[in-house]
Amino acid sequence: IATDKKVVDTGNLVFLTTPYPKGYFANLTVTMDVGASIISKNGGGRFDIYAGVGEDAKIFAGNMNSNQAIAWVLVPKKGDAE
């Protein structure tokens, strides 16, 4: 997924869930990208999910409801990464 590094740095794990026409997208994702369109000028907290290429990906990406999305950012406890 792509994030605003001011909100969530790259390399973090994020569990995302959001409805779309065939049910729910609910997956553990990794923040790997920072796109120009994702950077928030007013503190936002957006995520962009790369859905792939082709008609299925277009339908998936175009029909997600970001207003109902929930994201859990998983961060290690202090000292765990040492």
Coordinates of C-alpha atoms in Angstrom, one line a residue:
I1 CA 0.0 0.0 0.0
A2 CA 1.0 3.6 -0.3
T3 CA 0.9 6.0 2.6
D4 CA 1.8 9.5 3.7
K5 CA 5.2 9.0 5.5
K6 CA 4.1 11.8 7.9
V7 CA 1.4 9.5 9.1
V8 CA 2.7 5.9 8.6
D9 CA 6.3 5.2 7.6
T10 CA 7.2 2.7 4.9
G11 CA 7.9 -0.8 6.1
N12 CA 5.1 -0.9 8.6
L13 CA 2.4 -3.6 8.7
V14 CA -1.1 -2.4 8.3
F15 CA -4.3 -4.5 8.6
L16 CA -6.9 -3.0 6.3
T17 CA -10.5 -3.8 6.0
T18 CA -12.9 -2.1 3.6
P19 CA -16.2 -3.1 1.9
Y20 CA -16.4 -3.5 -1.9
P21 CA -19.1 -5.0 -4.1
K22 CA -18.1 -8.6 -3.7
G23 CA -17.8 -8.5 0.1
Y24 CA -14.9 -7.2 2.2
F25 CA -11.2 -6.7 1.5
A26 CA -9.5 -7.7 4.8
N27 CA -5.7 -8.2 4.5
L28 CA -2.4 -7.6 6.2
T29 CA -0.5 -5.2 4.0
V30 CA 3.0 -3.6 4.0
T31 CA 3.5 0.1 3.5
M32 CA 5.9 0.2 0.5
D33 CA 5.2 3.3 -1.5
V34 CA 4.6 7.0 -1.2
G35 CA 2.8 8.4 -4.1
A36 CA 2.5 12.1 -4.9
S37 CA -1.3 11.9 -4.7
I38 CA -1.2 10.3 -1.3
I39 CA 0.6 13.1 0.6
S40 CA -1.9 14.9 2.7
K41 CA -1.7 18.7 3.1
N42 CA -4.1 18.7 6.0
G43 CA -3.1 15.7 8.1
G44 CA -5.4 13.2 6.4
G45 CA -4.2 9.6 6.8
R46 CA -5.0 8.1 3.4
F47 CA -3.9 4.7 2.1
D48 CA -3.8 3.6 -1.5
I49 CA -4.1 -0.1 -2.3
Y50 CA -2.4 -1.3 -5.5
A51 CA -5.0 -3.6 -7.0
G52 CA -3.0 -4.8 -10.1
V53 CA -3.9 -4.5 -13.7
G54 CA -6.9 -5.6 -15.8
E55 CA -10.7 -5.3 -15.6
D56 CA -11.0 -7.1 -12.2
A57 CA -8.4 -4.7 -10.6
K58 CA -10.2 -1.7 -12.1
I59 CA -13.5 -2.8 -10.6
F60 CA -12.0 -3.7 -7.2
A61 CA -10.1 -0.4 -6.9
G62 CA -12.9 1.8 -8.2
N63 CA -15.6 0.4 -5.9
M64 CA -13.9 0.4 -2.5
N65 CA -15.6 2.6 0.0
S66 CA -12.9 4.6 1.7
N67 CA -15.4 6.2 4.1
Q68 CA -15.9 2.8 5.7
A69 CA -12.3 1.6 5.7
I70 CA -10.6 0.7 8.9
A71 CA -6.8 0.5 9.3
W72 CA -4.8 -0.9 12.2
V73 CA -1.1 0.1 12.0
L74 CA 1.0 -2.6 13.7
V75 CA 4.1 -1.2 15.4
P76 CA 6.7 -3.2 17.4
K77 CA 7.0 -2.5 21.1
K78 CA 10.0 -0.3 21.9
G79 CA 13.2 -2.5 22.0
D80 CA 11.7 -5.4 20.0
A81 CA 13.6 -4.4 16.8
E82 CA 17.0 -4.1 18.6

